[in-house]
PDB file of C-alpha atoms in Angstrom:
ATOM      1  CA  MET P1250     162.891  49.886 -73.338  1.00  0.00           C
ATOM      2  CA  GLY P1251     165.211  48.334 -70.738  1.00  0.00           C
ATOM      3  CA  ARG P1252     163.933  48.745 -67.073  1.00  0.00           C
ATOM      4  CA  ARG P1253     165.546  51.624 -65.719  1.00  0.00           C
ATOM      5  CA  GLN P1254     167.555  51.357 -62.343  1.00  0.00           C
ATOM      6  CA  PRO P1255     167.284  52.282 -59.312  1.00  0.00           C
ATOM      7  CA  SER P1256     169.274  56.724 -58.855  1.00  0.00           C
ATOM      8  CA  ARG P1257     171.335  55.811 -56.102  1.00  0.00           C
ATOM      9  CA  VAL P1258     172.469  52.156 -57.727  1.00  0.00           C
ATOM     10  CA  ARG P1259     172.578  54.351 -61.009  1.00  0.00           C
ATOM     11  CA  ALA P1260     174.164  57.268 -59.271  1.00  0.00           C
ATOM     12  CA  GLY P1261     177.596  55.050 -57.520  1.00  0.00           C
ATOM     13  CA  GLY P1262     175.952  56.236 -53.431  1.00  0.00           C
ATOM     14  CA  HIS P1263     175.608  55.040 -50.912  1.00  0.00           C
ATOM     15  CA  ASP P1264     174.798  51.702 -51.307  1.00  0.00           C
ATOM     16  CA  ALA P1265     177.273  50.990 -54.684  1.00  0.00           C
ATOM     17  CA  HIS P1266     180.375  51.899 -51.957  1.00  0.00           C
ATOM     18  CA  THR P1267     178.653  49.161 -49.883  1.00  0.00           C
ATOM     19  CA  ARG P1268     178.179  46.546 -52.121  1.00  0.00           C
ATOM     20  CA  ARG P1269     182.267  46.897 -53.484  1.00  0.00           C
ATOM     21  CA  ALA P1270     183.121  47.533 -49.592  1.00  0.00           C
ATOM     22  CA  ARG P1271     181.546  44.261 -49.295  1.00  0.00           C
ATOM     23  CA  ALA P1272     182.432  42.332 -51.979  1.00  0.00           C
ATOM     24  CA  HIS P1273     186.043  43.051 -52.093  1.00  0.00           C
ATOM     25  CA  PRO P1274     186.985  42.264 -48.168  1.00  0.00           C
ATOM     26  CA  PRO P1275     190.710  44.095 -46.884  1.00  0.00           C
ATOM     27  CA  GLY P1276     193.619  43.476 -48.030  1.00  0.00           C
ATOM     28  CA  GLY P1277     196.817  43.815 -49.548  1.00  0.00           C
ATOM     29  CA  ARG P1278     200.765  43.383 -48.494  1.00  0.00           C
ATOM     30  CA  VAL P1279     201.441  44.972 -45.044  1.00  0.00           C
ATOM     31  CA  LEU P1280     202.431  48.639 -45.884  1.00  0.00           C
ATOM     32  CA  ALA P1281     202.902  49.909 -42.146  1.00  0.00           C
ATOM     33  CA  HIS P1282     203.025  48.234 -39.267  1.00  0.00           C
ATOM     34  CA  ASP P1283     203.217  49.093 -35.076  1.00  0.00           C
ATOM     35  CA  ARG P1284     207.331  49.150 -34.944  1.00  0.00           C
ATOM     36  CA  THR P1285     206.915  49.127 -31.034  1.00  0.00           C
ATOM     37  CA  TRP P1286     204.967  46.887 -31.062  1.00  0.00           C
ATOM     38  CA  ARG P1287     208.089  43.983 -30.246  1.00  0.00           C
ATOM     39  CA  ARG P1288     209.661  45.559 -27.061  1.00  0.00           C
ATOM     40  CA  GLU P1289     206.266  46.349 -25.378  1.00  0.00           C
ATOM     41  CA  ALA P1290     204.635  42.278 -26.135  1.00  0.00           C
ATOM     42  CA  ARG P1291     208.539  41.095 -24.721  1.00  0.00           C
ATOM     43  CA  ALA P1292     207.679  43.663 -21.293  1.00  0.00           C
ATOM     44  CA  ALA P1293     204.274  41.893 -21.123  1.00  0.00           C
ATOM     45  CA  TRP P1294     205.178  38.528 -21.502  1.00  0.00           C
ATOM     46  CA  TYR P1295     208.112  39.525 -18.970  1.00  0.00           C
ATOM     47  CA  CYS P1296     205.827  40.861 -16.144  1.00  0.00           C
ATOM     48  CA  GLY P1297     203.259  38.104 -16.629  1.00  0.00           C
ATOM     49  CA  THR P1298     206.405  35.503 -16.314  1.00  0.00           C
ATOM     50  CA  ALA P1299     208.064  37.256 -13.403  1.00  0.00           C
ATOM     51  CA  LEU P1300     204.980  37.603 -11.379  1.00  0.00           C
ATOM     52  CA  ALA P1301     204.035  34.049 -11.883  1.00  0.00           C
ATOM     53  CA  GLY P1302     207.377  33.032 -10.282  1.00  0.00           C
ATOM     54  CA  VAL P1303     207.544  35.452  -7.646  1.00  0.00           C
ATOM     55  CA  LEU P1304     204.537  33.993  -6.609  1.00  0.00           C
ATOM     56  CA  VAL P1305     206.058  29.839  -6.993  1.00  0.00           C
ATOM     57  CA  LEU P1306     209.429  31.213  -4.843  1.00  0.00           C
ATOM     58  CA  ALA P1307     207.219  32.501  -2.533  1.00  0.00           C
ATOM     59  CA  ASP P1308     204.554  29.136  -1.700  1.00  0.00           C
ATOM     60  CA  LEU P1309     207.939  27.224  -2.363  1.00  0.00           C
ATOM     61  CA  GLY P1310     209.914  28.939   0.601  1.00  0.00           C
ATOM     62  CA  ARG P1311     207.693  28.549   2.388  1.00  0.00           C
ATOM     63  CA  GLY P1312     206.837  24.346   1.705  1.00  0.00           C
ATOM     64  CA  GLY P1313     203.350  25.118   0.480  1.00  0.00           C
ATOM     65  CA  LEU P1314     203.724  24.573  -3.622  1.00  0.00           C
ATOM     66  CA  ASP P1315     201.973  21.702  -4.607  1.00  0.00           C
ATOM     67  CA  VAL P1316     200.193  21.016  -8.510  1.00  0.00           C
ATOM     68  CA  PRO P1317     196.762  23.236  -8.062  1.00  0.00           C
ATOM     69  CA  ARG P1318     198.696  26.132  -6.559  1.00  0.00           C
ATOM     70  CA  GLY P1319     201.356  26.297  -8.955  1.00  0.00           C
ATOM     71  CA  ALA P1320     198.654  25.891 -12.434  1.00  0.00           C
ATOM     72  CA  CYS P1321     197.181  29.214  -9.909  1.00  0.00           C
ATOM     73  CA  TRP P1322     200.186  31.122 -10.256  1.00  0.00           C
ATOM     74  CA  ALA P1323     200.977  30.458 -13.594  1.00  0.00           C
ATOM     75  CA  GLY P1324     197.706  31.127 -14.622  1.00  0.00           C
ATOM     76  CA  LEU P1325     197.817  34.610 -13.045  1.00  0.00           C
ATOM     77  CA  GLY P1326     200.720  35.664 -14.936  1.00  0.00           C
ATOM     78  CA  ALA P1327     199.278  34.343 -18.079  1.00  0.00           C
ATOM     79  CA  LEU P1328     195.538  36.775 -17.085  1.00  0.00           C
ATOM     80  CA  LEU P1329     198.661  39.453 -16.918  1.00  0.00           C
ATOM     81  CA  VAL P1330     200.302  38.844 -20.486  1.00  0.00           C
ATOM     82  CA  ALA P1331     196.462  39.316 -22.042  1.00  0.00           C
ATOM     83  CA  VAL P1332     195.967  42.036 -19.679  1.00  0.00           C
ATOM     84  CA  LEU P1333     199.610  43.666 -21.059  1.00  0.00           C
ATOM     85  CA  LEU P1334     199.382  42.603 -24.252  1.00  0.00           C
ATOM     86  CA  PRO P1335     199.313  45.105 -27.197  1.00  0.00           C
ATOM     87  CA  HIS P1336     196.579  45.150 -30.123  1.00  0.00           C
ATOM     88  CA  ARG P1337     199.252  44.745 -33.033  1.00  0.00           C
ATOM     89  CA  VAL P1338     198.219  47.491 -35.972  1.00  0.00           C
ATOM     90  CA  THR P1339     199.379  47.056 -39.414  1.00  0.00           C
ATOM     91  CA  ALA P1340     198.331  48.508 -42.896  1.00  0.00           C
ATOM     92  CA  GLY P1341     198.366  48.859 -46.331  1.00  0.00           C
ATOM     93  CA  ASP P1342     197.036  50.556 -49.127  1.00  0.00           C
ATOM     94  CA  GLY P1343     193.709  51.019 -48.871  1.00  0.00           C
ATOM     95  CA  TRP P1344     192.799  49.023 -45.327  1.00  0.00           C
ATOM     96  CA  LEU P1345     194.304  49.268 -41.585  1.00  0.00           C
ATOM     97  CA  ALA P1346     193.673  45.717 -39.288  1.00  0.00           C
ATOM     98  CA  VAL P1347     194.031  45.246 -35.300  1.00  0.00           C
ATOM     99  CA  ARG P1348     194.289  42.073 -34.271  1.00  0.00           C
ATOM    100  CA  GLY P1349     194.178  41.130 -30.487  1.00  0.00           C
ATOM    101  CA  LEU P1350     193.491  38.658 -28.158  1.00  0.00           C
ATOM    102  CA  LEU P1351     191.163  36.746 -30.251  1.00  0.00           C
ATOM    103  CA  GLY P1352     191.091  37.829 -33.624  1.00  0.00           C
ATOM    104  CA  GLU P1353     192.208  40.401 -36.354  1.00  0.00           C
ATOM    105  CA  LYS P1354     189.503  43.036 -36.959  1.00  0.00           C
ATOM    106  CA  ARG P1355     189.736  45.308 -40.439  1.00  0.00           C
ATOM    107  CA  VAL P1356     188.734  48.487 -42.592  1.00  0.00           C
ATOM    108  CA  ARG P1357     189.140  50.120 -45.807  1.00  0.00           C
ATOM    109  CA  THR P1358     190.213  53.236 -44.947  1.00  0.00           C
ATOM    110  CA  ASP P1359     189.373  54.917 -48.838  1.00  0.00           C
ATOM    111  CA  LEU P1360     185.754  53.321 -47.305  1.00  0.00           C
ATOM    112  CA  LEU P1361     185.064  55.035 -44.262  1.00  0.00           C
ATOM    113  CA  THR P1362     181.682  56.670 -43.133  1.00  0.00           C
ATOM    114  CA  GLN P1363     183.304  57.473 -39.605  1.00  0.00           C
ATOM    115  CA  VAL P1364     186.185  58.701 -37.044  1.00  0.00           C
ATOM    116  CA  ARG P1365     185.191  59.314 -33.429  1.00  0.00           C
ATOM    117  CA  ARG P1366     187.649  59.121 -30.489  1.00  0.00           C
ATOM    118  CA  ALA P1367     186.014  57.634 -28.151  1.00  0.00           C
ATOM    119  CA  ASP P1368     186.993  58.505 -24.621  1.00  0.00           C
ATOM    120  CA  GLY P1369     187.663  56.915 -21.254  1.00  0.00           C
ATOM    121  CA  MET P1370     190.486  55.260 -19.053  1.00  0.00           C
ATOM    122  CA  THR P1371     192.465  55.039 -22.459  1.00  0.00           C
ATOM    123  CA  PRO P1372     191.075  57.355 -25.525  1.00  0.00           C
ATOM    124  CA  ARG P1373     190.846  55.241 -28.357  1.00  0.00           C
ATOM    125  CA  LEU P1374     189.997  56.196 -32.389  1.00  0.00           C
ATOM    126  CA  VAL P1375     187.303  54.081 -33.309  1.00  0.00           C
ATOM    127  CA  LEU P1376     187.024  53.327 -37.543  1.00  0.00           C
ATOM    128  CA  ARG P1377     183.744  52.480 -39.676  1.00  0.00           C
ATOM    129  CA  ASP P1378     183.911  51.620 -43.050  1.00  0.00           C
ATOM    130  CA  ALA P1379     181.343  51.815 -45.762  1.00  0.00           C
ATOM    131  CA  GLY P1380     180.980  47.539 -45.170  1.00  0.00           C
ATOM    132  CA  GLY P1381     180.404  47.342 -41.252  1.00  0.00           C
ATOM    133  CA  GLY P1382     183.615  46.978 -40.642  1.00  0.00           C
ATOM    134  CA  ARG P1383     185.144  48.170 -37.202  1.00  0.00           C
ATOM    135  CA  VAL P1384     188.500  48.522 -35.702  1.00  0.00           C
ATOM    136  CA  GLU P1385     188.920  50.485 -32.215  1.00  0.00           C
ATOM    137  CA  LEU P1386     193.191  51.357 -31.646  1.00  0.00           C
ATOM    138  CA  ASP P1387     195.290  53.914 -29.045  1.00  0.00           C
ATOM    139  CA  PRO P1388     195.949  57.177 -31.181  1.00  0.00           C
ATOM    140  CA  GLN P1389     199.706  57.056 -29.751  1.00  0.00           C
ATOM    141  CA  VAL P1390     200.177  54.514 -31.923  1.00  0.00           C
ATOM    142  CA  LEU P1391     199.696  56.188 -34.925  1.00  0.00           C
ATOM    143  CA  VAL P1392     201.859  59.265 -33.701  1.00  0.00           C
ATOM    144  CA  ALA P1393     204.643  56.574 -32.771  1.00  0.00           C
ATOM    145  CA  ASN P1394     204.539  55.259 -35.896  1.00  0.00           C
ATOM    146  CA  PRO P1395     204.206  58.226 -38.693  1.00  0.00           C
ATOM    147  CA  LEU P1396     204.171  55.267 -41.500  1.00  0.00           C
ATOM    148  CA  LEU P1397     200.564  54.585 -40.317  1.00  0.00           C
ATOM    149  CA  TRP P1398     199.033  57.266 -39.923  1.00  0.00           C
ATOM    150  CA  HIS P1399     200.012  58.434 -43.645  1.00  0.00           C
ATOM    151  CA  ARG P1400     198.271  55.283 -44.679  1.00  0.00           C
ATOM    152  CA  LEU P1401     195.526  55.768 -42.769  1.00  0.00           C
ATOM    153  CA  ASP P1402     195.542  59.648 -44.294  1.00  0.00           C
ATOM    154  CA  ALA P1403     195.444  58.671 -47.224  1.00  0.00           C
ATOM    155  CA  GLY P1404     192.812  56.215 -46.539  1.00  0.00           C
ATOM    156  CA  ALA P1405     190.621  58.935 -44.741  1.00  0.00           C
ATOM    157  CA  ARG P1406     191.341  61.556 -47.520  1.00  0.00           C
ATOM    158  CA  ARG P1407     190.004  59.247 -50.407  1.00  0.00           C
ATOM    159  CA  SER P1408     186.546  58.789 -47.815  1.00  0.00           C
ATOM    160  CA  ARG P1409     186.353  62.621 -47.737  1.00  0.00           C
ATOM    161  CA  GLU P1410     186.627  63.239 -52.079  1.00  0.00           C
ATOM    162  CA  SER P1411     183.859  60.565 -52.486  1.00  0.00           C
ATOM    163  CA  GLY P1412     181.629  61.913 -49.547  1.00  0.00           C
ATOM    164  CA  LEU P1413     181.427  58.678 -47.809  1.00  0.00           C
ATOM    165  CA  LEU P1414     183.278  60.225 -44.308  1.00  0.00           C
ATOM    166  CA  ARG P1415     180.914  62.956 -42.869  1.00  0.00           C
ATOM    167  CA  GLU P1416     182.478  62.998 -39.689  1.00  0.00           C
ATOM    168  CA  GLY P1417     185.391  62.753 -37.974  1.00  0.00           C
ATOM    169  CA  GLY P1418     187.165  65.578 -39.254  1.00  0.00           C
ATOM    170  CA  ALA P1419     187.917  66.956 -36.077  1.00  0.00           C
ATOM    171  CA  ALA P1420     189.362  64.192 -34.629  1.00  0.00           C
ATOM    172  CA  LEU P1421     191.215  63.606 -38.205  1.00  0.00           C
ATOM    173  CA  ALA P1422     192.997  67.585 -37.556  1.00  0.00           C
ATOM    174  CA  GLU P1423     193.705  67.341 -34.316  1.00  0.00           C
ATOM    175  CA  LEU P1424     195.329  63.723 -34.666  1.00  0.00           C
ATOM    176  CA  ALA P1425     197.386  64.857 -37.382  1.00  0.00           C
ATOM    177  CA  GLU P1426     198.397  67.747 -35.635  1.00  0.00           C
ATOM    178  CA  ARG P1427     199.348  65.712 -32.525  1.00  0.00           C
ATOM    179  CA  ILE P1428     201.546  63.740 -35.213  1.00  0.00           C
ATOM    180  CA  ASP P1429     202.956  67.019 -36.368  1.00  0.00           C
ATOM    181  CA  GLY P1430     204.294  67.948 -33.507  1.00  0.00           C
ATOM    182  CA  GLU P1431     205.897  65.297 -32.777  1.00  0.00           C
ATOM    183  CA  GLY P1432     207.566  64.931 -35.629  1.00  0.00           C
ATOM    184  CA  ALA P1433     209.053  68.207 -35.074  1.00  0.00           C
ATOM    185  CA  ARG P1434     210.304  67.721 -31.902  1.00  0.00           C
ATOM    186  CA  ARG P1435     211.825  64.938 -32.679  1.00  0.00           C
ATOM    187  CA  LEU P1436     213.268  65.965 -35.832  1.00  0.00           C
ATOM    188  CA  LEU P1437     214.747  69.157 -33.305  1.00  0.00           C
ATOM    189  CA  ASP P1438     216.159  66.807 -31.372  1.00  0.00           C
ATOM    190  CA  GLY P1439     218.068  64.646 -33.782  1.00  0.00           C
ATOM    191  CA  CYS P1440     219.302  67.917 -35.022  1.00  0.00           C
ATOM    192  CA  GLY P1441     221.064  68.554 -31.511  1.00  0.00           C
ATOM    193  CA  PHE P1442     218.535  71.791 -31.558  1.00  0.00           C
ATOM    194  CA  PRO P1443     218.229  73.186 -27.914  1.00  0.00           C
ATOM    195  CA  GLY P1444     214.552  72.475 -26.549  1.00  0.00           C
ATOM    196  CA  PRO P1445     211.920  75.485 -25.680  1.00  0.00           C
ATOM    197  CA  SER P1446     213.445  76.430 -22.089  1.00  0.00           C
ATOM    198  CA  GLY P1447     217.185  76.791 -23.733  1.00  0.00           C
ATOM    199  CA  GLU P1448     218.549  73.370 -22.370  1.00  0.00           C
TER     200      GLU P1448
END
């Protein structure tokens, strides 16, 4: 008789899911992306360039511009761009990625173990998967991009069905209600129906 395998592996439990997540990192074709990212990125570049330009022109006007000061103003403009530049969110079949200045982070949405809302100056949605992946994103990105939300929701449903996702139901339900409300409002606006005030 062969050796018996541990029951947790034989049953295909959490450890099996974790190994699968590590063996097959999230990837594949991008099926949804943040449609507002380009506009917001352009606005960030315009603001940074405008700030640097105003500071350089002010220095030129008073005759105090030199190389170190010009470099300082360019640095301030670049810093403003870095602060304002939004993270780029993309998703595919079973994964979601967030790219920032320091690189890209991904999670397997079909292997999520935790979804929580982090409140603060700017609310964030924090996602963790069975392979140790972790991303943070602005929930407003999902509200503004129903296709991104659809990809996350589909993966989260699979995670719940497999028993992995035990924390985050309330946060996802709240977000779904908000997205449905925004979608209904946009539909009514597009059809030309009057708002609640009758205007």
